[in-house]
PDB file of C-alpha atoms in Angstrom:
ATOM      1  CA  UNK A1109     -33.913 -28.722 -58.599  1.00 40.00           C
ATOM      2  CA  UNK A1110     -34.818 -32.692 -58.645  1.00 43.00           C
ATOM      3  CA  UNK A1111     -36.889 -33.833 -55.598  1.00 46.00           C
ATOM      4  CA  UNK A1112     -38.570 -30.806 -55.671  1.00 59.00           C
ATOM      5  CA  UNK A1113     -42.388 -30.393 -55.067  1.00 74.00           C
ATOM      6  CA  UNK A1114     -44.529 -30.609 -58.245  1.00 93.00           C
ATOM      7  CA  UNK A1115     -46.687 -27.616 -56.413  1.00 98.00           C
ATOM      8  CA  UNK A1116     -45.372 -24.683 -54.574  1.00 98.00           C
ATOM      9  CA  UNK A1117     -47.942 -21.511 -52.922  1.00 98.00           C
ATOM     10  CA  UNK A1118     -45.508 -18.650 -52.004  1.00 98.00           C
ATOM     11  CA  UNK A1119     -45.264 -15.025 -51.203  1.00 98.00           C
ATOM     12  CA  UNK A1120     -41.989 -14.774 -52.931  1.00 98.00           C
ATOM     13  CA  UNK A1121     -41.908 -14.052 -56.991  1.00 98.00           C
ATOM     14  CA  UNK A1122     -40.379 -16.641 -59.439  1.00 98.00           C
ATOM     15  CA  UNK A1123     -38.247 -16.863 -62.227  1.00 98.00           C
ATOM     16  CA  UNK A1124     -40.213 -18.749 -65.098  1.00 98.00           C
ATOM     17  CA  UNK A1125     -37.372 -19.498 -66.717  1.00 98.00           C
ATOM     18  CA  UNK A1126     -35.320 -20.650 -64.323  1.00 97.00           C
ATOM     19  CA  UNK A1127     -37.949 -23.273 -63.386  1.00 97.00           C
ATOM     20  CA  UNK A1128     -38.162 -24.354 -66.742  1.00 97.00           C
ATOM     21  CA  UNK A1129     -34.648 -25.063 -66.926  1.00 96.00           C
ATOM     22  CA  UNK A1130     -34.749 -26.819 -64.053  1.00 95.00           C
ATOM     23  CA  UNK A1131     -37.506 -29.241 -65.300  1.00 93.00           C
ATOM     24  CA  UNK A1132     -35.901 -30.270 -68.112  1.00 93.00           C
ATOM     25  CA  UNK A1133     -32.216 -30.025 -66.958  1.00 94.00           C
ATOM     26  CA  UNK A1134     -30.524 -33.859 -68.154  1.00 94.00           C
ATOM     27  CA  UNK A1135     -33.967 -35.165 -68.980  1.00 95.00           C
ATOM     28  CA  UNK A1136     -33.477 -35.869 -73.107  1.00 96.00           C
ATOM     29  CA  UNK A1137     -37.077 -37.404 -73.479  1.00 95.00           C
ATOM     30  CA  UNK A1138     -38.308 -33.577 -73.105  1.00 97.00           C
ATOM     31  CA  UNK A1139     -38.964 -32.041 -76.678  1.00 97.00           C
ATOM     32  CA  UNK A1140     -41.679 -30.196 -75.853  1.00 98.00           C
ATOM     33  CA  UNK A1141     -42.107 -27.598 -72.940  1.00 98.00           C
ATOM     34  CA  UNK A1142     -45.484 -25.706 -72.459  1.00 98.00           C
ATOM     35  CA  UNK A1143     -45.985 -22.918 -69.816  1.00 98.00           C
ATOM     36  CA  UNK A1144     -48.694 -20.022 -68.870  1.00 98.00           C
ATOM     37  CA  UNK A1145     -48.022 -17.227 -66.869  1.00 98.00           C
ATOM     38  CA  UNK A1146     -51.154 -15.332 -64.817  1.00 98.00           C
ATOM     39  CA  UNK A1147     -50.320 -11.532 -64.130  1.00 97.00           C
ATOM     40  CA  UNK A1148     -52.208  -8.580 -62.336  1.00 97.00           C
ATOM     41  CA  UNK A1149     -53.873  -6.003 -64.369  1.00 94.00           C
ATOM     42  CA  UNK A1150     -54.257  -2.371 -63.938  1.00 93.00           C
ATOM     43  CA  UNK A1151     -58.087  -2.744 -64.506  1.00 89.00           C
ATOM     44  CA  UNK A1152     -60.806  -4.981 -64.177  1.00 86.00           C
ATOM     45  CA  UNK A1153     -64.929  -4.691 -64.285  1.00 82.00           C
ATOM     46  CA  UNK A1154     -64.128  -1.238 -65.086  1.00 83.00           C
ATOM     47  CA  UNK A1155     -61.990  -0.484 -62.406  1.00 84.00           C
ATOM     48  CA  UNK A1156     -58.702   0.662 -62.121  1.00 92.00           C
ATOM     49  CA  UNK A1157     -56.903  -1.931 -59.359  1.00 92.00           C
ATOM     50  CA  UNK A1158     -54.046  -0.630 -57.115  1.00 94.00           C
ATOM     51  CA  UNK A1159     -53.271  -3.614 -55.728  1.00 97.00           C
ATOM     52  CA  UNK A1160     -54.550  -7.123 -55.085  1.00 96.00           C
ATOM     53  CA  UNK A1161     -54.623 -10.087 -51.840  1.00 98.00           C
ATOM     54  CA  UNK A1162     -54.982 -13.273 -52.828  1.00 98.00           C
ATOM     55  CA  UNK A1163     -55.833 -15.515 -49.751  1.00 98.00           C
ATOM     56  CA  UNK A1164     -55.119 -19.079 -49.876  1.00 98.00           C
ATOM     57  CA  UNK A1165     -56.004 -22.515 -47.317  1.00 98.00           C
ATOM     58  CA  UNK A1166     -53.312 -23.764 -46.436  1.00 98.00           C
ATOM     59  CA  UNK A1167     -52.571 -27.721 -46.924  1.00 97.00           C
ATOM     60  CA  UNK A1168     -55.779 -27.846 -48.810  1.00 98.00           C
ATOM     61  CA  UNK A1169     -54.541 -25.586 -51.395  1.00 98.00           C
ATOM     62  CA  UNK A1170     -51.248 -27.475 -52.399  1.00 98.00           C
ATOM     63  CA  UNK A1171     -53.494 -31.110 -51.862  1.00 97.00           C
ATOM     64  CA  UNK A1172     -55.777 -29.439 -54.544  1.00 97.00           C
ATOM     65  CA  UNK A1173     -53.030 -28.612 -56.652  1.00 98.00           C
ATOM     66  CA  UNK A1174     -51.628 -31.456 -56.805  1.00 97.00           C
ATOM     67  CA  UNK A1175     -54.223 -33.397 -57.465  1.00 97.00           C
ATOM     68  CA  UNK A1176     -55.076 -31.649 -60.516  1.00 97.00           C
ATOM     69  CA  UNK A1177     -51.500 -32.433 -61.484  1.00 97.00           C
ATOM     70  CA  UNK A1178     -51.674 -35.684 -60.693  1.00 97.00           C
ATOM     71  CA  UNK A1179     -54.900 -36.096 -62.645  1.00 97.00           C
ATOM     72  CA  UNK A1180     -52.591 -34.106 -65.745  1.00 97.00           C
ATOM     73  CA  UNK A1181     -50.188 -36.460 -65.386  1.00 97.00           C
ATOM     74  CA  UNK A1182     -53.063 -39.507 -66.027  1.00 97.00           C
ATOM     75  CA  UNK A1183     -54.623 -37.755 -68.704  1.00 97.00           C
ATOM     76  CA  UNK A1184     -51.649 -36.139 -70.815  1.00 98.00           C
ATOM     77  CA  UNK A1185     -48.088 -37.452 -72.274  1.00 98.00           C
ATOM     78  CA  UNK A1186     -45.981 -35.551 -70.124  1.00 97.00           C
ATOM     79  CA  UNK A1187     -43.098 -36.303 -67.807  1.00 96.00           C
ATOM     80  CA  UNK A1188     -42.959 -33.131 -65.414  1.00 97.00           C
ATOM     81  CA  UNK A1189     -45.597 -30.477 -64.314  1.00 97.00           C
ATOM     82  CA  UNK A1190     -45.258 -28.092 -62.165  1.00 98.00           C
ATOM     83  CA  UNK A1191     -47.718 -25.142 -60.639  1.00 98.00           C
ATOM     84  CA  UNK A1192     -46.275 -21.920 -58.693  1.00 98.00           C
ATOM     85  CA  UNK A1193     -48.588 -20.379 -57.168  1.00 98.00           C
ATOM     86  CA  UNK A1194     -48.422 -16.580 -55.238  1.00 98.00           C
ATOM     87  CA  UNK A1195     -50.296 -15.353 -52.394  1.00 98.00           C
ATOM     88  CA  UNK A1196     -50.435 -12.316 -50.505  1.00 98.00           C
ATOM     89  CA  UNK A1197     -50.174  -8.544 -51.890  1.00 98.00           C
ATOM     90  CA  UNK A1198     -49.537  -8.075 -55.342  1.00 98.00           C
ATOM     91  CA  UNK A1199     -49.467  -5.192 -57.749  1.00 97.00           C
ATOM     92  CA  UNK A1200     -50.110  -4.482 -61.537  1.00 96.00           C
ATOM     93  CA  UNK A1201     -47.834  -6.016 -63.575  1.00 97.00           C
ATOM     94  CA  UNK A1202     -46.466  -8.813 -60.742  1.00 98.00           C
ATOM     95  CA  UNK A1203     -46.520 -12.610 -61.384  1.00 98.00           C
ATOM     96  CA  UNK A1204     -49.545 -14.823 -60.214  1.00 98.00           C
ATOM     97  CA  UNK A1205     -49.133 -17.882 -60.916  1.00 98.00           C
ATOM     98  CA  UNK A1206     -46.860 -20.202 -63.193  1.00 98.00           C
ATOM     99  CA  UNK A1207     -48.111 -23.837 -65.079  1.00 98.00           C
ATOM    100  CA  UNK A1208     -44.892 -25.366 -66.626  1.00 98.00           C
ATOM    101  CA  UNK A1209     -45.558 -28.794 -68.129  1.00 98.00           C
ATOM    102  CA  UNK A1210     -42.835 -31.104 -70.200  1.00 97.00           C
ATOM    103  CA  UNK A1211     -43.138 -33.700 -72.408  1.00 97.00           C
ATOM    104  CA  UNK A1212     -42.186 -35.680 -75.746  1.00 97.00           C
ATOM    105  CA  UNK A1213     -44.225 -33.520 -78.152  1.00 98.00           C
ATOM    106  CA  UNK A1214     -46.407 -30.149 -78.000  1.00 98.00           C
ATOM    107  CA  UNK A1215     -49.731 -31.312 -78.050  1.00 98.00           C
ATOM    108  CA  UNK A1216     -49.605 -32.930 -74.803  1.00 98.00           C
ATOM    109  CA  UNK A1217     -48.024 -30.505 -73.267  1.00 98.00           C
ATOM    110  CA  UNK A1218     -50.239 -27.713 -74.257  1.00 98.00           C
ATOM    111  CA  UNK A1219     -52.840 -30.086 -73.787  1.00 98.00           C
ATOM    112  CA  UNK A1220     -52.080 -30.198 -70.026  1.00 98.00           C
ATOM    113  CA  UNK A1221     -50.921 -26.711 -69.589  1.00 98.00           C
ATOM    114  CA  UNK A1222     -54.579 -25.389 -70.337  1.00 98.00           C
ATOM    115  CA  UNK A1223     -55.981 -28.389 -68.451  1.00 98.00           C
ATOM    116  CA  UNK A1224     -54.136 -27.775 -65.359  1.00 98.00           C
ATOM    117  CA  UNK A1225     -55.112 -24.015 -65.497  1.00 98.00           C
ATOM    118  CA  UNK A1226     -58.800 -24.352 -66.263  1.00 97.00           C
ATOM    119  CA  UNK A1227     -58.958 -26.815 -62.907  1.00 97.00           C
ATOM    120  CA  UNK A1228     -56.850 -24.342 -60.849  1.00 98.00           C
ATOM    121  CA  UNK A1229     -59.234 -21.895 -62.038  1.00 97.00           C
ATOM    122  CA  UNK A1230     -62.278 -24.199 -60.543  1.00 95.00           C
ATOM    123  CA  UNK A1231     -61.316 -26.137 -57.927  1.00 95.00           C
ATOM    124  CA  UNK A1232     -57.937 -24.617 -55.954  1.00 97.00           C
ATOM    125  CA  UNK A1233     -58.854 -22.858 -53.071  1.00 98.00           C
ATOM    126  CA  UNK A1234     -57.123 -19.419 -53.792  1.00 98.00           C
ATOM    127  CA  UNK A1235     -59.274 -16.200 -53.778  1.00 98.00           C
ATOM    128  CA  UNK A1236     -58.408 -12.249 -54.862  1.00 97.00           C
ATOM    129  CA  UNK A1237     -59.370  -9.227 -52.979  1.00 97.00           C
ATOM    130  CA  UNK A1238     -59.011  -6.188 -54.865  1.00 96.00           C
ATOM    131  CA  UNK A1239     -57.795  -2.785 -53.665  1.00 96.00           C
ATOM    132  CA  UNK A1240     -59.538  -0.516 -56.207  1.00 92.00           C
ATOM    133  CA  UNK A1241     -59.977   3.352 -56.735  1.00 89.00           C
ATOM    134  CA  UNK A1242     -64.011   2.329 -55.678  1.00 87.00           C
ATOM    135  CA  UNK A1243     -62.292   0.682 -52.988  1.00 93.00           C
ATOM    136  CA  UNK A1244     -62.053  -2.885 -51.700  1.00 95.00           C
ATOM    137  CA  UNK A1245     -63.915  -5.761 -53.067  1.00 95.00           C
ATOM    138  CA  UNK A1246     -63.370  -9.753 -53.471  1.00 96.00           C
ATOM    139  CA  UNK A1247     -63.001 -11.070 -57.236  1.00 95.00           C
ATOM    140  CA  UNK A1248     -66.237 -12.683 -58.213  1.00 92.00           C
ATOM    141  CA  UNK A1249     -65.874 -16.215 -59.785  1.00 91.00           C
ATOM    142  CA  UNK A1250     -66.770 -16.387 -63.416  1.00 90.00           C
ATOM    143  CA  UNK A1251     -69.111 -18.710 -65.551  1.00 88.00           C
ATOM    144  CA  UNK A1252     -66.595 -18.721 -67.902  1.00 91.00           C
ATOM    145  CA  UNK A1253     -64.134 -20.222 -66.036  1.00 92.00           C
ATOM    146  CA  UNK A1254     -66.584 -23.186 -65.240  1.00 90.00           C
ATOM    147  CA  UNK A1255     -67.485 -23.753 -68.825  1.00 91.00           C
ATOM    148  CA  UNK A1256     -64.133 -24.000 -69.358  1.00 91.00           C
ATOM    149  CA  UNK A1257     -63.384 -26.469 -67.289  1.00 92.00           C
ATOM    150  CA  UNK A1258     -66.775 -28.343 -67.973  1.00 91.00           C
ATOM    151  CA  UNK A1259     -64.830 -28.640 -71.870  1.00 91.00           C
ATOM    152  CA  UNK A1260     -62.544 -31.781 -70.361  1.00 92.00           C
ATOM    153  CA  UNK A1261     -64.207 -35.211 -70.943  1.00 81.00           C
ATOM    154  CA  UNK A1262     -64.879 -36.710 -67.407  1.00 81.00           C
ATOM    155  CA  UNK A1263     -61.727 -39.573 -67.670  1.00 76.00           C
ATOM    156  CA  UNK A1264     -62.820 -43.280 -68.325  1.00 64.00           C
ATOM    157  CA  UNK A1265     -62.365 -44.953 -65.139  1.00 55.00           C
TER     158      UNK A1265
ATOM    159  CA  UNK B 358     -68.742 -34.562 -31.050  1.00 95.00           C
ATOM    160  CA  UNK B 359     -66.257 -31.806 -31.862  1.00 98.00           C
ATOM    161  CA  UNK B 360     -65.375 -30.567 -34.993  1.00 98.00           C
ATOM    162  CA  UNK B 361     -63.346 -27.326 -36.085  1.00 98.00           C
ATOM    163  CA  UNK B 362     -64.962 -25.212 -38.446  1.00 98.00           C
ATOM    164  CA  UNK B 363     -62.579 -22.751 -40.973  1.00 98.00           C
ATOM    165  CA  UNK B 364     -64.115 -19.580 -43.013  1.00 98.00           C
ATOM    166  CA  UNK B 365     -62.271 -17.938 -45.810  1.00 98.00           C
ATOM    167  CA  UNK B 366     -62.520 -14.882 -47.982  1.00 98.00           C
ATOM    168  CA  UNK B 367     -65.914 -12.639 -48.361  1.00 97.00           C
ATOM    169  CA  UNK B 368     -67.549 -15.241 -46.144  1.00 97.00           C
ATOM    170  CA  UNK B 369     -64.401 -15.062 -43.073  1.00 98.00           C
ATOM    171  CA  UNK B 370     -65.314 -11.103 -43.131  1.00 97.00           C
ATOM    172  CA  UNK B 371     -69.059 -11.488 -43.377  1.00 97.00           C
ATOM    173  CA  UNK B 372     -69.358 -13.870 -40.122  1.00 97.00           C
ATOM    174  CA  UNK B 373     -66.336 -11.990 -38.810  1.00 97.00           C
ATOM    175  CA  UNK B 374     -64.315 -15.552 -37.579  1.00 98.00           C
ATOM    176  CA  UNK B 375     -61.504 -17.473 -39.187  1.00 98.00           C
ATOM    177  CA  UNK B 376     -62.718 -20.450 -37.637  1.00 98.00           C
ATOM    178  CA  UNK B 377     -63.726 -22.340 -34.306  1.00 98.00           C
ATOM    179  CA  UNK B 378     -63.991 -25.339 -32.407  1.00 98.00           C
ATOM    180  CA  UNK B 379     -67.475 -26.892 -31.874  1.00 98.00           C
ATOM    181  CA  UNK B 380     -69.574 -29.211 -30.476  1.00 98.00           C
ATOM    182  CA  UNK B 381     -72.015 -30.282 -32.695  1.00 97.00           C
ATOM    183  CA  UNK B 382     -75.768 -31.873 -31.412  1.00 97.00           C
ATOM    184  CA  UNK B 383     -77.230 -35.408 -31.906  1.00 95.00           C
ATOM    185  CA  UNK B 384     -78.167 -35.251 -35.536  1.00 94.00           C
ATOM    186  CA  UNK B 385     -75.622 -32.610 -37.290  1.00 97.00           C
ATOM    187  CA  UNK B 386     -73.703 -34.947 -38.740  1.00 97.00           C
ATOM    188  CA  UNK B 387     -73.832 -34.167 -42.637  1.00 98.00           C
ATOM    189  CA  UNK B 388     -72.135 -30.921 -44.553  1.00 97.00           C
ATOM    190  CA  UNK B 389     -75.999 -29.497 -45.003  1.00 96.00           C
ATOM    191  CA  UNK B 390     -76.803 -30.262 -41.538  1.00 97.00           C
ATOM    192  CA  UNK B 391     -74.081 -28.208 -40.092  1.00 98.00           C
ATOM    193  CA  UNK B 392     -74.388 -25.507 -42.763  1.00 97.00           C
ATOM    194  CA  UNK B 393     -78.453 -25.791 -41.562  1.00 96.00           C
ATOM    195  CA  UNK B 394     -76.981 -25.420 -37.893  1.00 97.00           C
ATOM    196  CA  UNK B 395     -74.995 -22.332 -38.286  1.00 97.00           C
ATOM    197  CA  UNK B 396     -77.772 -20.525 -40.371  1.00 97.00           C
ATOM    198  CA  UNK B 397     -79.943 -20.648 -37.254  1.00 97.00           C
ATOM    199  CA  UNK B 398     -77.571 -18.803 -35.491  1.00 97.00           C
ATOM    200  CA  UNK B 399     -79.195 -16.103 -36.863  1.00 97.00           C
ATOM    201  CA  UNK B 400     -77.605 -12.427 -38.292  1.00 97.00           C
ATOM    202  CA  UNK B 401     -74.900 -12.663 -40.481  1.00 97.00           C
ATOM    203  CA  UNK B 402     -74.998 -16.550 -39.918  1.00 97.00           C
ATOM    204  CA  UNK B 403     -78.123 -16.360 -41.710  1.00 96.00           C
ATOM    205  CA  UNK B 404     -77.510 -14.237 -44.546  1.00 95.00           C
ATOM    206  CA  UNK B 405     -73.595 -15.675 -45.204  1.00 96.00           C
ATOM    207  CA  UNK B 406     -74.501 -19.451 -45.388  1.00 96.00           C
ATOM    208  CA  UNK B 407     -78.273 -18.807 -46.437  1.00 91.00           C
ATOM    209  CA  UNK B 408     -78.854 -21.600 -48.997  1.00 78.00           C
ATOM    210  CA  UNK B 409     -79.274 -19.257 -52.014  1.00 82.00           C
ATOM    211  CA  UNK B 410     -75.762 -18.742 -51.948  1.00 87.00           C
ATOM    212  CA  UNK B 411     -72.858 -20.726 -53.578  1.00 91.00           C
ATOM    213  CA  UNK B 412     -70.792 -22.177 -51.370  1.00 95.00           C
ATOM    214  CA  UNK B 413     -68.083 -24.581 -51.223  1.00 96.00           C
ATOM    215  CA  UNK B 414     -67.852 -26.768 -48.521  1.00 97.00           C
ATOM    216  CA  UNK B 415     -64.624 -28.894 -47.879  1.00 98.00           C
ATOM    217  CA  UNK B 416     -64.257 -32.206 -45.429  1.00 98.00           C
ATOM    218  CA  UNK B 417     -60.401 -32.842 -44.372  1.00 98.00           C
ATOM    219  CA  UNK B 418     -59.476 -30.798 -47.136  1.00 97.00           C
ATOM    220  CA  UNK B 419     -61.287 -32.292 -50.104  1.00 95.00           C
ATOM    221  CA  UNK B 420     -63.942 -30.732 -51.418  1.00 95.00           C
ATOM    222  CA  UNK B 421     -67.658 -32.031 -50.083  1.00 96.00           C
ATOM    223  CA  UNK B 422     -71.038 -31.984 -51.205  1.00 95.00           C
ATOM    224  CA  UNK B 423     -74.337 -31.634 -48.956  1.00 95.00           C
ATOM    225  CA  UNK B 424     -74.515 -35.388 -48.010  1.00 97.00           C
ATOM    226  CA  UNK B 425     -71.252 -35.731 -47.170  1.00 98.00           C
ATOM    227  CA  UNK B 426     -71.094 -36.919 -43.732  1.00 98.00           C
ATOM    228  CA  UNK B 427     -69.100 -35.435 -40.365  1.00 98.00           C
ATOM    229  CA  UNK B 428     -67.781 -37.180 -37.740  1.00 97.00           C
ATOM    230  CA  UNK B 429     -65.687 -36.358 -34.576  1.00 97.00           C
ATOM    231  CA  UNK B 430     -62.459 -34.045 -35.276  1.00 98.00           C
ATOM    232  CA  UNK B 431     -63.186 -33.500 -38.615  1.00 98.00           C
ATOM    233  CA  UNK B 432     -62.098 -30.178 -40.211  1.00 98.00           C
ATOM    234  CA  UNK B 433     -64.823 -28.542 -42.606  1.00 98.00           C
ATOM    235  CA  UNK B 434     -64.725 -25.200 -43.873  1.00 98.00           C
ATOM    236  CA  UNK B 435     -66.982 -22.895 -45.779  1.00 98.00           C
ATOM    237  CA  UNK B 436     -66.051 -20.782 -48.613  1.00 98.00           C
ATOM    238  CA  UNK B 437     -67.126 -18.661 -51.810  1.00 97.00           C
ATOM    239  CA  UNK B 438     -66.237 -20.049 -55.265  1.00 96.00           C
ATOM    240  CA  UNK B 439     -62.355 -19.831 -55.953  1.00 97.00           C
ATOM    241  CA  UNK B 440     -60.760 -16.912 -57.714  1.00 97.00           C
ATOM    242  CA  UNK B 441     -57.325 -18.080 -57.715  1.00 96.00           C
ATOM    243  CA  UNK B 442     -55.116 -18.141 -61.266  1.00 95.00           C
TER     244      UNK B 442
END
């Protein structure tokens, strides 16, 4: 799958491991391939979800995206990343989201994995709506998720 | 000059718009002077964009701050903080 995008924001599923053959397919600097996988839950805040929207803005979410990527690619010793990224309705159990990153050795690959997610997290203009038993309600944003992308140094310019 | 405005998520239902074209006054020409602008519309202008809530603000697609300046065909939209991943 050469030439294809770094980023992708889709209604269709993927196969993780499909795409992480493809990243590494013929490339023998790779010895190290990190990836995360975000699913829906049955239950958050207490409730028990049915099914979940995630709205997205489209152009500015794939410039956002890659972007972070980009700024992975600066920071981290890695040759490919690449971010899937769902939208639409999605049930318990379906696929979100997919971070693969590739590189020479683990560290920076991990490394960038978790960086790539924490700014995703923060900055990509994606948001969930939950259908609940309590009914309907957006996904509030969590401090969490801002302290953990507050933990990466600013870069040195 | 003209600009078109996007709204997204809780804040697209609240004000009950996706988005519109339009023509701004002499002196709206900075992301809190617009935001300042639409709160006087009044009703649920007022109480989505009211400036104890967190909102993110994006110029041509990259996110903006309250100085950031507008000019003429400029896209800016308003949003909650992201809940994507």
């Amino acid at each position: 799958m050469s030439g294809q995008s770094d980023v992708r924001v889709q209604t269709e599923d993927f196969d993780a491991g499909a795409e992480m053959a493809a990243m590494r397919r013929g490339d023998p600097k790779i010895g190290a391939v990190a990836a995360f996988i975000g699913l829906v839950r049955d239950v958050n805040d207490g409730s028990a979800v049915r099914s979940m929207t995630l709205e997205h803005y489209p152009g500015m979410t794939e410039r956002a995206l890659e972007g972070i990527v980009t700024e992975a690619k600066g920071r981290f010793r890695i040759e490919h990343a690449r971010v899937i990224h769902r939208v639409g309705e999605l049930q318990p159990t379906d696929q979100i989201v997919l971070v693969i990153t590739a590189g020479g050795h683990r560290g920076d690959a991990f490394a960038a994995c978790e960086f790539i997610m924490d700014f995703l997290k923060t900055q990509a203009p994606l948001w969930k709506k939950e259908q609940t038993v309590d009914g309907t309600r957006w996904v509030e944003a969590r401090g969490s998720d801002d302290q953990a992308a507050a933990r990466w140094e600013p870069r040195q310019a | 000059m003209v600009v078109k405005l996007l709204y997204f998520a809780s804040l697209r239902e609240q004000v009950g718009s996706s988005g519109e074209s339009l023509d701004l006054p002499l002196g709206v020409a900075s992301v809190a002077t617009l935001r300042e602008h639409l709160i006087a519309r009044g009703g649920v202008w007022q109480s989505a964009l009211a400036g104890n809530r967190a909102l993110r603000v994006a110029v041509n697609q990259d996110l903006a701050v309250a100085t950031t300046a507008i000019k003429e065909g400029d896209e800016v939209a308003f949003f909650p903080p992201v809940t994507g991943g």
